Short mmCIF file of C-alpha atoms and ligand atoms in Angstrom, two decimals:
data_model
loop_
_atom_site.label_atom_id
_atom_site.label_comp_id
_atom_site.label_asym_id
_atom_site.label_seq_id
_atom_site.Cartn_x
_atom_site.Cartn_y
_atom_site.Cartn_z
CA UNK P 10 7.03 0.20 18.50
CA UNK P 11 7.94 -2.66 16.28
CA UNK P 12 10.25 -3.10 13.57
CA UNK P 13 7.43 -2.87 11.31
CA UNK P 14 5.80 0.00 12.99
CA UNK P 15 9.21 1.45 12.45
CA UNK P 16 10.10 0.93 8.87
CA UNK P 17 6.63 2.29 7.89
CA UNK P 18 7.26 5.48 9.53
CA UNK P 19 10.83 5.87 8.16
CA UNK P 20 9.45 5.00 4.42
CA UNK P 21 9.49 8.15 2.84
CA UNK P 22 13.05 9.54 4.80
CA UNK P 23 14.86 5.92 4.05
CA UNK P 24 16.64 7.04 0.68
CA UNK P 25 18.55 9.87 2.82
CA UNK P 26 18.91 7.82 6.05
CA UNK P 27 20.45 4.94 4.07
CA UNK P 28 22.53 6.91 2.04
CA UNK P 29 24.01 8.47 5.26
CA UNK P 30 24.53 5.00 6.55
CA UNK P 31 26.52 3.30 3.24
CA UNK P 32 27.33 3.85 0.21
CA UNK P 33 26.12 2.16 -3.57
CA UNK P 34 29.64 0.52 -3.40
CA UNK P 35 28.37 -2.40 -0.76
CA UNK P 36 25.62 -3.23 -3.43
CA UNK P 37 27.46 -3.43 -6.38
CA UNK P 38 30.66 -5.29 -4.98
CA UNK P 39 27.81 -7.65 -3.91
CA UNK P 40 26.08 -7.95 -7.60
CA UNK P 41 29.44 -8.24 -8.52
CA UNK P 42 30.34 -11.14 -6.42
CA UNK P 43 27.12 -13.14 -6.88
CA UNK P 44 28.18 -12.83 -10.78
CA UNK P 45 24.92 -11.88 -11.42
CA UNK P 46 23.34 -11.92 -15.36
CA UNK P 47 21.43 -10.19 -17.30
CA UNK P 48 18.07 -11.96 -17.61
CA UNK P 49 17.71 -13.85 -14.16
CA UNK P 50 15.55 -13.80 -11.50
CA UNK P 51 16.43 -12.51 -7.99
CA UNK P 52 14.83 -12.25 -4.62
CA UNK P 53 15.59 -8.78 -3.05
CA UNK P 54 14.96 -9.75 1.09
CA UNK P 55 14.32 -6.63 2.96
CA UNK P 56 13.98 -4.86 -0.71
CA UNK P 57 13.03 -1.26 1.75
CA UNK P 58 12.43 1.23 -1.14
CA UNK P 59 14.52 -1.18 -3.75
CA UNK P 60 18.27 -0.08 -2.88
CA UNK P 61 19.45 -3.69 -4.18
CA UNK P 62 16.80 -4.13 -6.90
CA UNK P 63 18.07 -0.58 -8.58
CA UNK P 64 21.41 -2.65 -9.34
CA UNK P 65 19.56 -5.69 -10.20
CA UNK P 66 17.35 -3.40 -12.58
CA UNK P 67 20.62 -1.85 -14.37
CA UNK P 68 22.19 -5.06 -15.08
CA UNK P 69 19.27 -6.44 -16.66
CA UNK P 70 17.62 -9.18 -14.01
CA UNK P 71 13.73 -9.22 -12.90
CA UNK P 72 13.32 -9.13 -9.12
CA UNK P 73 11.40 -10.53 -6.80
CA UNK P 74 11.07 -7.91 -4.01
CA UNK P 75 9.86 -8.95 -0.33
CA UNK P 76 9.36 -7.03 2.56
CA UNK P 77 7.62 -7.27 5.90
CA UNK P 78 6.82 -2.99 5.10
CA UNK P 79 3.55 -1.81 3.36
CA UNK P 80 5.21 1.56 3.62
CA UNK P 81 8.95 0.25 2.23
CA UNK P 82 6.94 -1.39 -0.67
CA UNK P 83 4.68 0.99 -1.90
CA UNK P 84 7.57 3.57 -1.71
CA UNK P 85 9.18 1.03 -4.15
CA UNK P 86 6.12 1.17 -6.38
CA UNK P 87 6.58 4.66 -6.89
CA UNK P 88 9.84 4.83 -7.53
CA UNK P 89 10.02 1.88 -9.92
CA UNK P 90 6.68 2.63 -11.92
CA UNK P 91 8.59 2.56 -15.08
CA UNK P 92 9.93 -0.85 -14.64
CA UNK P 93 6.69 -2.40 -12.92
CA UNK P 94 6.61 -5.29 -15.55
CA UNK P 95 10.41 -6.93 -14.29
CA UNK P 96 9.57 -6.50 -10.25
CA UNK P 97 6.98 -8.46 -8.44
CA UNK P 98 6.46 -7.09 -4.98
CA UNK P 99 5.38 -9.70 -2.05
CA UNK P 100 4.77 -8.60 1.39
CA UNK P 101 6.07 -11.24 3.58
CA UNK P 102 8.28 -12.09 6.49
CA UNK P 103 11.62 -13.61 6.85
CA UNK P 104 10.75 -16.98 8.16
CA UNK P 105 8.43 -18.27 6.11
CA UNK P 106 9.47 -16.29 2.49
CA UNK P 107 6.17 -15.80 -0.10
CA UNK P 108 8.33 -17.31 -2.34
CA UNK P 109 8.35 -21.37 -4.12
CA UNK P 110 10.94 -23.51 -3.23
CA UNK P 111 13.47 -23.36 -5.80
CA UNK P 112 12.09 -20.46 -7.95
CA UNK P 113 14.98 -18.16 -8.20
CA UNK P 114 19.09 -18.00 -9.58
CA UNK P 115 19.93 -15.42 -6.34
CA UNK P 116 18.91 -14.33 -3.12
CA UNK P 117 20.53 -11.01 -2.04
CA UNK P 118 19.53 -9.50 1.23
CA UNK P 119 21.25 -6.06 2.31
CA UNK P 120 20.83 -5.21 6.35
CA UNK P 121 18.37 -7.22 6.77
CA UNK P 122 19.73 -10.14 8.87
CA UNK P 123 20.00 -8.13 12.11
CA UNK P 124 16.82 -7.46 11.98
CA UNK P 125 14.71 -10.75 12.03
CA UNK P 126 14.30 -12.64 14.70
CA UNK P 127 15.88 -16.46 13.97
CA UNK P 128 18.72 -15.30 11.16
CA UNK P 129 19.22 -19.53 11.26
CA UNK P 130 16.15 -19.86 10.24
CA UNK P 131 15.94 -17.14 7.95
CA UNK P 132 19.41 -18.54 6.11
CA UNK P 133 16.87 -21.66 5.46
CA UNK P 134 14.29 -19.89 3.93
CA UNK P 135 16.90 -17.97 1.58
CA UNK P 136 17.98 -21.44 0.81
CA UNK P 137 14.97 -23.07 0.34
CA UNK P 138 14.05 -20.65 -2.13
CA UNK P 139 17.37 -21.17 -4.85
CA UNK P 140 17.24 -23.12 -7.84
CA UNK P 141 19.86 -25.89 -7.89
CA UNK P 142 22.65 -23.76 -8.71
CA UNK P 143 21.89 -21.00 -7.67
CA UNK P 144 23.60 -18.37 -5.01
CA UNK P 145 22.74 -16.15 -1.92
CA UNK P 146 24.27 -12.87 -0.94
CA UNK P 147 24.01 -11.53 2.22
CA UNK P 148 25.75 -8.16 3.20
CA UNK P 149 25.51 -7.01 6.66
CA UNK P 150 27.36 -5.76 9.67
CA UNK P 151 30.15 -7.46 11.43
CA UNK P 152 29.51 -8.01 15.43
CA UNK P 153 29.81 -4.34 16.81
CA UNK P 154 29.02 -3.29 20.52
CA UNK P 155 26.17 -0.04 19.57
CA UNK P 156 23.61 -0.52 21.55
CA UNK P 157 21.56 2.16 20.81
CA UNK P 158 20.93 0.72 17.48
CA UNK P 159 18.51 -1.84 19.15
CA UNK P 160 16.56 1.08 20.60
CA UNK P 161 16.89 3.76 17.79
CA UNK P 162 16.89 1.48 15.03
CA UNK P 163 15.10 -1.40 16.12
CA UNK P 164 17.92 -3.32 15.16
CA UNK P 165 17.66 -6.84 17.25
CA UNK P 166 21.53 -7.60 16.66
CA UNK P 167 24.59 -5.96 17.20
CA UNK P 168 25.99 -7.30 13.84
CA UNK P 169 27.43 -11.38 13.67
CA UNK P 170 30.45 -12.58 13.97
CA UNK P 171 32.21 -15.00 10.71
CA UNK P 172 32.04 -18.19 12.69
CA UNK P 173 27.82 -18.26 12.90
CA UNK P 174 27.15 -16.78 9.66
CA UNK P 175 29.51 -19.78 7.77
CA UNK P 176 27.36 -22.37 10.16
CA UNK P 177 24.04 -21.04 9.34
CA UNK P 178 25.09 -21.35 5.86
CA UNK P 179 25.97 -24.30 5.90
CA UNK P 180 23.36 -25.86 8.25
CA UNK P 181 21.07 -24.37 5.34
CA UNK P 182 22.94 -26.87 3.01
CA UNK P 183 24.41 -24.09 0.88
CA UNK P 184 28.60 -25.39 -0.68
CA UNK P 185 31.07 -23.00 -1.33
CA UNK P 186 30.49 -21.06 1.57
CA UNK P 187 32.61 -17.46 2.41
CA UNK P 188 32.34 -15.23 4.51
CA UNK P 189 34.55 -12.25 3.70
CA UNK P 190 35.62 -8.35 4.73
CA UNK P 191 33.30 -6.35 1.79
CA UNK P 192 35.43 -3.45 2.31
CA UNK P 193 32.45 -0.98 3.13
CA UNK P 194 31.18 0.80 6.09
CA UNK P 195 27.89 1.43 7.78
CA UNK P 196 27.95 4.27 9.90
CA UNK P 197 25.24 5.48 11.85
CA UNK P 198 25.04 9.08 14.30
CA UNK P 199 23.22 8.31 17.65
CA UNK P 200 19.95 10.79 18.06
CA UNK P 201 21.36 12.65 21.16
CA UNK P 202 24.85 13.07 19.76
CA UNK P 203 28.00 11.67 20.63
CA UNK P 204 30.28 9.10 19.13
CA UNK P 205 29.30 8.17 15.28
CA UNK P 206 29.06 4.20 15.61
CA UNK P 207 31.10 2.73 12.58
CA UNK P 208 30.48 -1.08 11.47
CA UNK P 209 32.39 -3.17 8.90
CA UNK P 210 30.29 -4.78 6.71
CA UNK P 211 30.85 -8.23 5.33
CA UNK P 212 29.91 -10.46 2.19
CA UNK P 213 28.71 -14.00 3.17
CA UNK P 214 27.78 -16.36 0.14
CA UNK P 215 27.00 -19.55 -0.76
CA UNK P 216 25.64 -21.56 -3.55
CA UNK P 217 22.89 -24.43 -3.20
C1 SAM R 29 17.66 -1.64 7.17
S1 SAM R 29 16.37 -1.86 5.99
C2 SAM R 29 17.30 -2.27 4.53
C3 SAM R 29 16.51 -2.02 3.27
C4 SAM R 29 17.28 -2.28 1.96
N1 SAM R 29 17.71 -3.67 1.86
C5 SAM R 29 18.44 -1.32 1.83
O1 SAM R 29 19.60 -1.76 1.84
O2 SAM R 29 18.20 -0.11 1.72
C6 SAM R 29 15.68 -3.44 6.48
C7 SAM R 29 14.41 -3.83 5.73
O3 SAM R 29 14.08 -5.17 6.09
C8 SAM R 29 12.68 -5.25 6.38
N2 SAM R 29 12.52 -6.31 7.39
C9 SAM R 29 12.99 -6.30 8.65
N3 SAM R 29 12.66 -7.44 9.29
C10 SAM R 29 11.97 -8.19 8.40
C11 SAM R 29 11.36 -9.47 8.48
N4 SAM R 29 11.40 -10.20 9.61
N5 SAM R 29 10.71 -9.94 7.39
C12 SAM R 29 10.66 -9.19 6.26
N6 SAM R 29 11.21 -7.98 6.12
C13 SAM R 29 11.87 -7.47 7.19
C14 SAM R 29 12.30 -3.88 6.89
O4 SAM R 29 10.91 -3.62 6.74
C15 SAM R 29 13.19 -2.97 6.06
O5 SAM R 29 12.56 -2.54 4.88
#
């Protein structure tokens, strides 16, 4: 199964699964971080059913959701019917981003890294798509050893460690790059039982 087949099927179940995995705290430490404003424009990478774009919705920014997931995004629809005029949903994939260059004031994308394929080149893309200015957010796992997330999760990382993620940033051109403890946890139960596998996730930001 791909990582597509699999977020389709897990649509519907992922508010439950992800709030069993971490809590609203690693998204708004991150909003509050990027110093996000009422009024901008953000890209939510990975959007699944809109965890990030709720807090972009409460503090008063349009979104730009994307997301490789039919499924993921027309959960979102549902969900956000009431707000349909400040979120434009795009179907697309993290390499080459259905987004213009320079079109938005912040990227955020929440556990999505470990899942693409090139995260390099996917840092590119997020920069790419920044106004002058403007800042990315990326909150994911720190290097872990769970292997069954590759298999049960289709996870194609085991997390990253500091020293890549403040390279790809800055390969990407981003300045002020930081890479820093968020002070959250993602934990996740293997299927068959057994040890809960418990991740630190970090905050890695830059501005273009
Ligand atoms: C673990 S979920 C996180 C969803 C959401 N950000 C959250 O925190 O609840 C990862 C999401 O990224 C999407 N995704 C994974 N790989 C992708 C890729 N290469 N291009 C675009 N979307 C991708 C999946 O379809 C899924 O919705």
């Amino acid at each position: 199964m791909s990582s597509k087949q699999f977020f389709n099927e897990v649509a519907g179940d992922w508010d439950a699964m992800r709030a069993g995995f971490y809590s609203e705290g690693v998204r708004e430490k991150a909003l509050d971080r990027a110093g996000v404003r009422a009024g901008q424009l953000a890209a939510d990478l990975g959007a699944g059913t809109g965890f990030v774009t709720e807090g972009l919705l409460r503090r008063g920014l349009r979104v730009v959701a994307v997301d490789q997931s039919e499924a993921m995004l027309a959960k979102m629809r549902t969900k956000f019917a009431g707000a349909a005029d400040r979120i434009d949903y795009r179907k697309g994939e993290a390499e080459e981003l259905p987004l213009a260059d320079q079109s938005v004031e912040h990227v955020f994308a929440n556990m999505y890294l470990h899942h693409v394929g090139d995260p390099g080149r996917a840092i590119i893309e997020m920069a790419r798509v920044l106004k002058p200015g403007g800042r990315l957010t990326i909150t994911d796992v720190f290097e872990h050893p769970f292997e069954f997330l590759k298999t049960e999760h289709h996870d194609r990382w085991l997390g990253f460690r500091r020293e890549a993620l403040e390279e790809w940033l800055t390969a990407a051109g981003l300045h002020e790059v930081a890479v820093d403890d968020l002070g959250e946890e993602c934990r996740v139960r293997p299927e068959g039982g057994g040890e809960t596998a418990l991740m630190n996730i970090f905050v890695a930001s830059g501005r273009r």
